[in-house]
XYZ file of C-alpha atoms in Angstrom:
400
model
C -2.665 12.409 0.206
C -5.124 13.805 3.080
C -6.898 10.855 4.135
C -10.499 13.228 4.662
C -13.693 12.995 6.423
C -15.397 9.942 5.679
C -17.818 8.312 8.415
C -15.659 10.265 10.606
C -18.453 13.003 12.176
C -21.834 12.036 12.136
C -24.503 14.357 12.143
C -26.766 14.663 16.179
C -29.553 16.734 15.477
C -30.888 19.183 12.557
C -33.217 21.874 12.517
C -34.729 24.898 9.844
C -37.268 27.018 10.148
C -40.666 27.854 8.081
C -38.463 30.190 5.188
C -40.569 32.530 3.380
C -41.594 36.908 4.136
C -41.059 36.200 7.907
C -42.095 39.788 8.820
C -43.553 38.141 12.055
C -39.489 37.402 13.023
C -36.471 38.737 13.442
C -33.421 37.177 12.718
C -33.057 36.030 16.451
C -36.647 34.799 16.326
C -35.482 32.348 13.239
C -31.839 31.361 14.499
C -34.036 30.004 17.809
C -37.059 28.484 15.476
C -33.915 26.465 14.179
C -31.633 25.793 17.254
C -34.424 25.164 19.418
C -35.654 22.361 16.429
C -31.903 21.007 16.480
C -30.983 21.013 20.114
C -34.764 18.814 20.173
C -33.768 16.000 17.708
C -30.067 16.185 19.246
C -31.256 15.416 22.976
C -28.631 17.525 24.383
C -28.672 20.357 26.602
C -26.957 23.561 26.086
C -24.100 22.746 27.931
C -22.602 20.201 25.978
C -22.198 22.467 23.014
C -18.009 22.847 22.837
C -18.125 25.266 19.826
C -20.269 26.679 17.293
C -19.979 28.815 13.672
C -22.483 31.121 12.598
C -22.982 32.188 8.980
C -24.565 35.407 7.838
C -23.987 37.310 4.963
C -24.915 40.481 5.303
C -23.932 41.618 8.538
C -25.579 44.868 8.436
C -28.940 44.072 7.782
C -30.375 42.794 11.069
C -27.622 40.727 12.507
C -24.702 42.572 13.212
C -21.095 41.202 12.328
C -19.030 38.931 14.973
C -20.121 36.185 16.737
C -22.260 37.635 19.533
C -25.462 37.631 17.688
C -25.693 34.227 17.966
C -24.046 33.570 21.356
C -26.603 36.409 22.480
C -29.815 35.120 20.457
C -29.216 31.577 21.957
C -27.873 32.191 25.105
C -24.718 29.958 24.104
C -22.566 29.127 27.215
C -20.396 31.303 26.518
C -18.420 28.876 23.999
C -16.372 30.191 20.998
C -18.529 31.635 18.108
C -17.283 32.164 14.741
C -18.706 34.208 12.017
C -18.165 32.984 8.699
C -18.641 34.779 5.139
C -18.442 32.986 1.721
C -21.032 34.170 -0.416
C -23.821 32.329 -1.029
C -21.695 29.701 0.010
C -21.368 30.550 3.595
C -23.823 28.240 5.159
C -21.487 25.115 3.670
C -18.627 26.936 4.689
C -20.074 27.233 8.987
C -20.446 23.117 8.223
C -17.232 22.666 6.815
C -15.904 24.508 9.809
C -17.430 22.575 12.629
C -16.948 19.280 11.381
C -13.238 19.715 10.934
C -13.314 20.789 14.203
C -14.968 17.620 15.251
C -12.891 15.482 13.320
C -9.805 16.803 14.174
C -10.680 16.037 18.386
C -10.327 19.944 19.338
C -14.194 19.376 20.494
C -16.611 16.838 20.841
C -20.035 18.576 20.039
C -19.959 21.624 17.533
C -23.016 23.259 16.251
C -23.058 25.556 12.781
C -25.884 27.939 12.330
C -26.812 30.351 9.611
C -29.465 33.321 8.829
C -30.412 35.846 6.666
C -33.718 38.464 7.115
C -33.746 39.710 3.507
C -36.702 41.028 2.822
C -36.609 43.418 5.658
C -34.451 45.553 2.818
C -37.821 46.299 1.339
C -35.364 45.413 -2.106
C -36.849 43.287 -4.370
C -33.542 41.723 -5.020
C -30.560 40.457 -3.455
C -28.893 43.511 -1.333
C -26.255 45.221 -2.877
C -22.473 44.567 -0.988
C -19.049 45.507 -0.752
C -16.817 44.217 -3.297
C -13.627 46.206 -2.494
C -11.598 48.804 -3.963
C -10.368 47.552 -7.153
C -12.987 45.222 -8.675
C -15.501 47.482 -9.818
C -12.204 48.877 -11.933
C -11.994 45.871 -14.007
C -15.029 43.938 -13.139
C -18.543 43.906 -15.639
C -21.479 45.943 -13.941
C -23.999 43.424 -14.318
C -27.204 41.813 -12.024
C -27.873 38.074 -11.260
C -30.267 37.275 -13.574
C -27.906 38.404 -16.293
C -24.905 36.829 -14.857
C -26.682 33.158 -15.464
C -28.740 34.368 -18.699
C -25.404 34.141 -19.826
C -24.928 30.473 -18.464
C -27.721 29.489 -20.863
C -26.430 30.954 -24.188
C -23.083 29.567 -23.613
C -24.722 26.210 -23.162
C -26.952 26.695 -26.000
C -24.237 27.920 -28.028
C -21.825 25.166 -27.069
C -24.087 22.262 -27.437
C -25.974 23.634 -30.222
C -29.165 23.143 -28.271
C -32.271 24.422 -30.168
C -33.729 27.729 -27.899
C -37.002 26.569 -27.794
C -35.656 23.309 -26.507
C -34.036 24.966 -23.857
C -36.335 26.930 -23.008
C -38.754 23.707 -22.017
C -35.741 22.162 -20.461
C -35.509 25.134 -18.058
C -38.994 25.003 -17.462
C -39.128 21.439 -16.915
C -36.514 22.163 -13.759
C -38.970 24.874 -12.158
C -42.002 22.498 -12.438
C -40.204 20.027 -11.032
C -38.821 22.005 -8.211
C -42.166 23.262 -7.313
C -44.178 20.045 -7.441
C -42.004 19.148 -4.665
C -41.882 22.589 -2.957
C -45.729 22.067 -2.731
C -45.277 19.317 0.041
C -42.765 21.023 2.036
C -44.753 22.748 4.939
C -41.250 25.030 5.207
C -40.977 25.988 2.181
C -41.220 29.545 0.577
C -43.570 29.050 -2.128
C -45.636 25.630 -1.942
C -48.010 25.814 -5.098
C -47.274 23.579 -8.199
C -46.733 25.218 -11.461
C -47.698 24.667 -15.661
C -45.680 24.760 -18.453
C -47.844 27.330 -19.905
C -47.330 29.194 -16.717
C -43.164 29.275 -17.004
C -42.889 29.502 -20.750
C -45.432 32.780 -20.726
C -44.050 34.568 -17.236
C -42.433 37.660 -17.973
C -38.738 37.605 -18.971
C -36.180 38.597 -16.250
C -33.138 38.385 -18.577
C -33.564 36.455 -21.274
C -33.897 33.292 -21.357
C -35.087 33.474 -17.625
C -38.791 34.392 -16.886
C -40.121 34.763 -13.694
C -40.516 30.940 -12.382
C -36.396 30.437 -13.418
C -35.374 32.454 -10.839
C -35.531 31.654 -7.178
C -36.958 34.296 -4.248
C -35.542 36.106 -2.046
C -36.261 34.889 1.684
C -35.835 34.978 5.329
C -34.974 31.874 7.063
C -32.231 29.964 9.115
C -31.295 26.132 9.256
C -28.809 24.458 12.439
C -26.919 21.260 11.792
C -25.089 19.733 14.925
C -22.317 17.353 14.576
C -20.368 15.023 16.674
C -18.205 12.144 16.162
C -19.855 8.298 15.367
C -18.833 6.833 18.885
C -20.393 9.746 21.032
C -23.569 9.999 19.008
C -24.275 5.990 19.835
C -23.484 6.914 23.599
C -26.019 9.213 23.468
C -28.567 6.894 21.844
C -28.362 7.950 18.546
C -29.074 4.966 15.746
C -29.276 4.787 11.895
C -26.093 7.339 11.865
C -25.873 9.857 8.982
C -22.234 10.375 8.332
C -19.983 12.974 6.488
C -18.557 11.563 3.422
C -16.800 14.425 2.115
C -16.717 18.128 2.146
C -14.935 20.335 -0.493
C -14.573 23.744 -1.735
C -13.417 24.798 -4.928
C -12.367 28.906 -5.474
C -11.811 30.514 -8.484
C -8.347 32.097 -8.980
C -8.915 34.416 -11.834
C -8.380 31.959 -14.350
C -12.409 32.098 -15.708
C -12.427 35.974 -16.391
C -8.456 36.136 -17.273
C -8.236 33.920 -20.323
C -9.999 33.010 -23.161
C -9.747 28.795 -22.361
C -13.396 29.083 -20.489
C -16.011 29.240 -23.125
C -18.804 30.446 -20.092
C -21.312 27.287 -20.559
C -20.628 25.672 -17.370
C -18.926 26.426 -13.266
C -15.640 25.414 -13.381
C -14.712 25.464 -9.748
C -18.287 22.783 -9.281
C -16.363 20.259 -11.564
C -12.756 20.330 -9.322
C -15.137 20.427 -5.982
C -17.181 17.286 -7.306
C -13.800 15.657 -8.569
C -12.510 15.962 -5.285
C -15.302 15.200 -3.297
C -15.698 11.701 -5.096
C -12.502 10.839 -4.167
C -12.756 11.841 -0.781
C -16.309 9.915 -0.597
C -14.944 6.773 -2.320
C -17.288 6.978 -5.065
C -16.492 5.977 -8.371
C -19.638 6.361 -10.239
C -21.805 9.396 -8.858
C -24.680 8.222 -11.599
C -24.806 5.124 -10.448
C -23.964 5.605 -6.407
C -25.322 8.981 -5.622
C -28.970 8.592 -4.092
C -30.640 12.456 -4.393
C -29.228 15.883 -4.606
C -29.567 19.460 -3.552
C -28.436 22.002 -5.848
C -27.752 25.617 -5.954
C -30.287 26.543 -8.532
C -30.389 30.252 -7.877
C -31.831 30.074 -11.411
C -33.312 26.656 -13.290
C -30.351 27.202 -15.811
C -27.805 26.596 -13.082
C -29.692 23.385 -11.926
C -29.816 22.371 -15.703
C -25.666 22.659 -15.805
C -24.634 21.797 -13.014
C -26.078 17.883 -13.601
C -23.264 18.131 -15.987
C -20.679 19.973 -13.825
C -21.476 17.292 -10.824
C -21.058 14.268 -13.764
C -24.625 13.129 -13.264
C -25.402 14.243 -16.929
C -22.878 13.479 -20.134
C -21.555 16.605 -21.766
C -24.683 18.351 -23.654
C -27.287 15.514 -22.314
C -28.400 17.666 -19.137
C -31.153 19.075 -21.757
C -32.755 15.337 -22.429
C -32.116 14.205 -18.528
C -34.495 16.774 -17.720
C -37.007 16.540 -19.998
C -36.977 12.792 -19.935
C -37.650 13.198 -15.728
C -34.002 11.500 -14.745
C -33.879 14.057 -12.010
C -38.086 14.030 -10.736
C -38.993 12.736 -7.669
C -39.781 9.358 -9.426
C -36.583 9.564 -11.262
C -32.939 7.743 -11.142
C -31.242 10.511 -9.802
C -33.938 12.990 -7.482
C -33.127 16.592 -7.463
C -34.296 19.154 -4.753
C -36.645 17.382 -3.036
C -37.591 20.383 -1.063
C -38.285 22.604 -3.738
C -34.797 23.941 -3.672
C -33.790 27.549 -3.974
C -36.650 27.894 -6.054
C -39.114 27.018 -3.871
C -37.517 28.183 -0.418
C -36.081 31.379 -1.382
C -32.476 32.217 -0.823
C -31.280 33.516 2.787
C -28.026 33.657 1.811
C -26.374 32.669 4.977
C -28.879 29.305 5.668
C -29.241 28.002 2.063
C -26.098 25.357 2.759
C -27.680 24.145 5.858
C -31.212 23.882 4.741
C -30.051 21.615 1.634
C -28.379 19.725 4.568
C -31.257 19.480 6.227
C -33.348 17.433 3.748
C -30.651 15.247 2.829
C -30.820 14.573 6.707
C -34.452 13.700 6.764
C -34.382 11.547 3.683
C -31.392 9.517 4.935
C -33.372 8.619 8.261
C -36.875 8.298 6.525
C -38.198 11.002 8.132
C -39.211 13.243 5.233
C -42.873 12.129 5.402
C -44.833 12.644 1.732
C -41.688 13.668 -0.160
C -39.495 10.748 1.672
C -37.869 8.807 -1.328
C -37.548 5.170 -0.953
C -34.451 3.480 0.441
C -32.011 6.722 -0.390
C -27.874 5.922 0.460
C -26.105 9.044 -0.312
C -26.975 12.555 -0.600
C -25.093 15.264 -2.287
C -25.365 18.961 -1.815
C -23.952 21.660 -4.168
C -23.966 25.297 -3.323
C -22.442 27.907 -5.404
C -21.810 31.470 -3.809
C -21.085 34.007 -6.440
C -21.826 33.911 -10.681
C -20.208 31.443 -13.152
C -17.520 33.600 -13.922
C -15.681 34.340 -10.741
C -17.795 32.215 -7.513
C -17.027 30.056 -4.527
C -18.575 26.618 -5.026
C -18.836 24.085 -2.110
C -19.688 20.212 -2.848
C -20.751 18.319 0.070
C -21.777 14.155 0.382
C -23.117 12.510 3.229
C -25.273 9.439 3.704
C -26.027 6.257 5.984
C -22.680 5.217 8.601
C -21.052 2.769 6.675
C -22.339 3.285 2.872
């Protein structure tokens, strides 16, 4: 058995730009609003940087594919840059990436970056990519907001959940999400939300309206990363530590049987499964401090309590609505705002939930700063229930 990660790379420095319509940027503007932010709370110079990943996922909207628009942007020392690609995922994946490489001693200080400058599309929605030659001859034509409209009537239909009950639960998420979003100075969209407001928004694909989906964004988030025993010989107290890192695929198996009844992400449940054991925990409910989700839409949020076994099977629904996963509650979720509230640039989402887990662990999240957090999970999901890339991540305090 792989013995993983744990307490094995700690985390230097962290930094994220302001995400929303950043017409006064360009990408290179944001990846230095967030290295130069990083490289700050690190205390290193440029110089010590051994290695660094960069994640972007569309390459041909302002970035350019390869490595050098980062090493170029930043002025890197001419260290090896590698550009990474895994959907929505991708941001997880650049962290994944240079903390292995930390852990495994092929360099002592890595850095992982990522961007995206979506709105310069002038599309409302996410930009269209390549999916290859042969899956649009099997695969269903269909948008996001369908893709996870279909989340909730599985769900509904599997738990025999009343629509109108839903339909508050999904809510609930969103005005949640944006009560926090309202004191994050980087967020997106930072004004708090009614019920009356979600339930009455226009419908996207039903059940969605308007306030279940998140934006689209510009923004970029940096996460440096070195091992325990340098970061203390550079000064560095109150570690925050890697507990475990996993990815989970699909293979097919989702869209080529009839065994997966479409109510909930099966590759999140084998990522959390494995990331427990790799993080020593035993009871998420009960050990797991806060969480960052991928909640590209509330619904996914809603399910993916129960993917991530922080909700019983069909009890997501009543966690919500009875506040388990508020800012008050046993189990915070997206203290940021999440997605919802910061938009989604694909290529920095994975970071930027990174990021608060960060500040929370060290107390520095100032009005949204929970009290006495231990362990922080982030979930990102890259992709659509049916056929995605989901990456499960867990740090928290050296030691925990």
């Amino acid at each position: 058995m792989p013995i993983g990660i744990k307490d094995k790379v700690a985390i230097l420095g962290m930094g994220c730009s302001k995400f929303g319509e950043r017409w006064d940027a360009s990408p290179e503007d944001l990846m230095v609003e967030a290295y130069n932010e990083a490289m700050a709370d690190a205390g290193i110079a440029p110089e010590q940087l051994d290695a660094a990943w960069f994640s972007t996922h569309m390459d041909d909207v302002g970035t350019g594919r390869g490595g050098t628009p980062m090493g170029i942007a930043l002025r890197l020392p001419n260290i090896g840059v590698t550009r990474v690609e895994n959907f929505c995922a991708g941001g997880s994946e650049a962290i994944r990436a240079a903390v292995y490489a930390v852990a495994a001693g092929a360099c002592d200080i890595a850095i992982a970056l990522g961007v995206e400058k979506l709105k310069d599309t002038g599309y409302g929605g996410l930009p269209v990519s390549a999916v290859g030659t042969y899956i649009p001859q099997w695969y269903p034509n269909a948008v996001a907001p369908a893709n996870f409209a279909q989340l909730a009537s599985a769900y509904q239909r599997k738990h025999n959940v009343d629509p109108a009950l839903l339909k508050r639960a999904i809510a609930r998420v969103s005005i949640k999400s944006h009560a926090n979003g309202a004191k994050n100075p980087k967020a997106h969209f930072r004004q708090a939300v009614t019920e009356e407001q979600v339930l009455k928004a226009p419908i996207i694909a039903e059940p969605l309206g308007l306030y279940d989906c998140a934006g689209v964004s510009d923004g970029a988030a940096a996460v440096i990363v070195t091992t325990p025993e340098i970061a203390r010989l550079l000064g560095k107290r109150d570690l925050v530590t890697f507990k475990a890192l996993q990815v989970a695929v699909s293979n097919g198996w989702e869209m080529h049987s009839n065994e997966w009844d479409g109510s909930y992400v099966h590759t999140a449940r084998i990522a959390a499964r494995k990331a427990y054991a790799e993080a020593g925990i035993a009871n998420p409910g009960k050990e797991v401090s806060m969480t960052e989700v991928h909640d590209c839409f509330s619904i996914t949020e809603l399910v993916t309590m129960e993917d991530l076994g922080l909700s019983g099977e069909g009890e997501a629904v009543r966690d919500v609505l009875d506040g388990k996963f508020d800012a008050d509650g046993a189990i915070p979720c997206q203290i940021d705002g999440g997605l919802k509230c910061f938009g989604h640039p694909i290529g920095a989402s994975g970071i930027r939930m990174l990021y608060e887990m960060y500040l929370q662990l060290q107390g520095r999240a100032g009005p949204r700063q929970l009290k006495d957090p231990k362990i922080g999970l982030t979930h990102n999901l890259g992709g659509q229930p049916s056929q995605n890339v989901c990456s499960v991540s867990i740090v928290g305090r050296e030691g925990v």
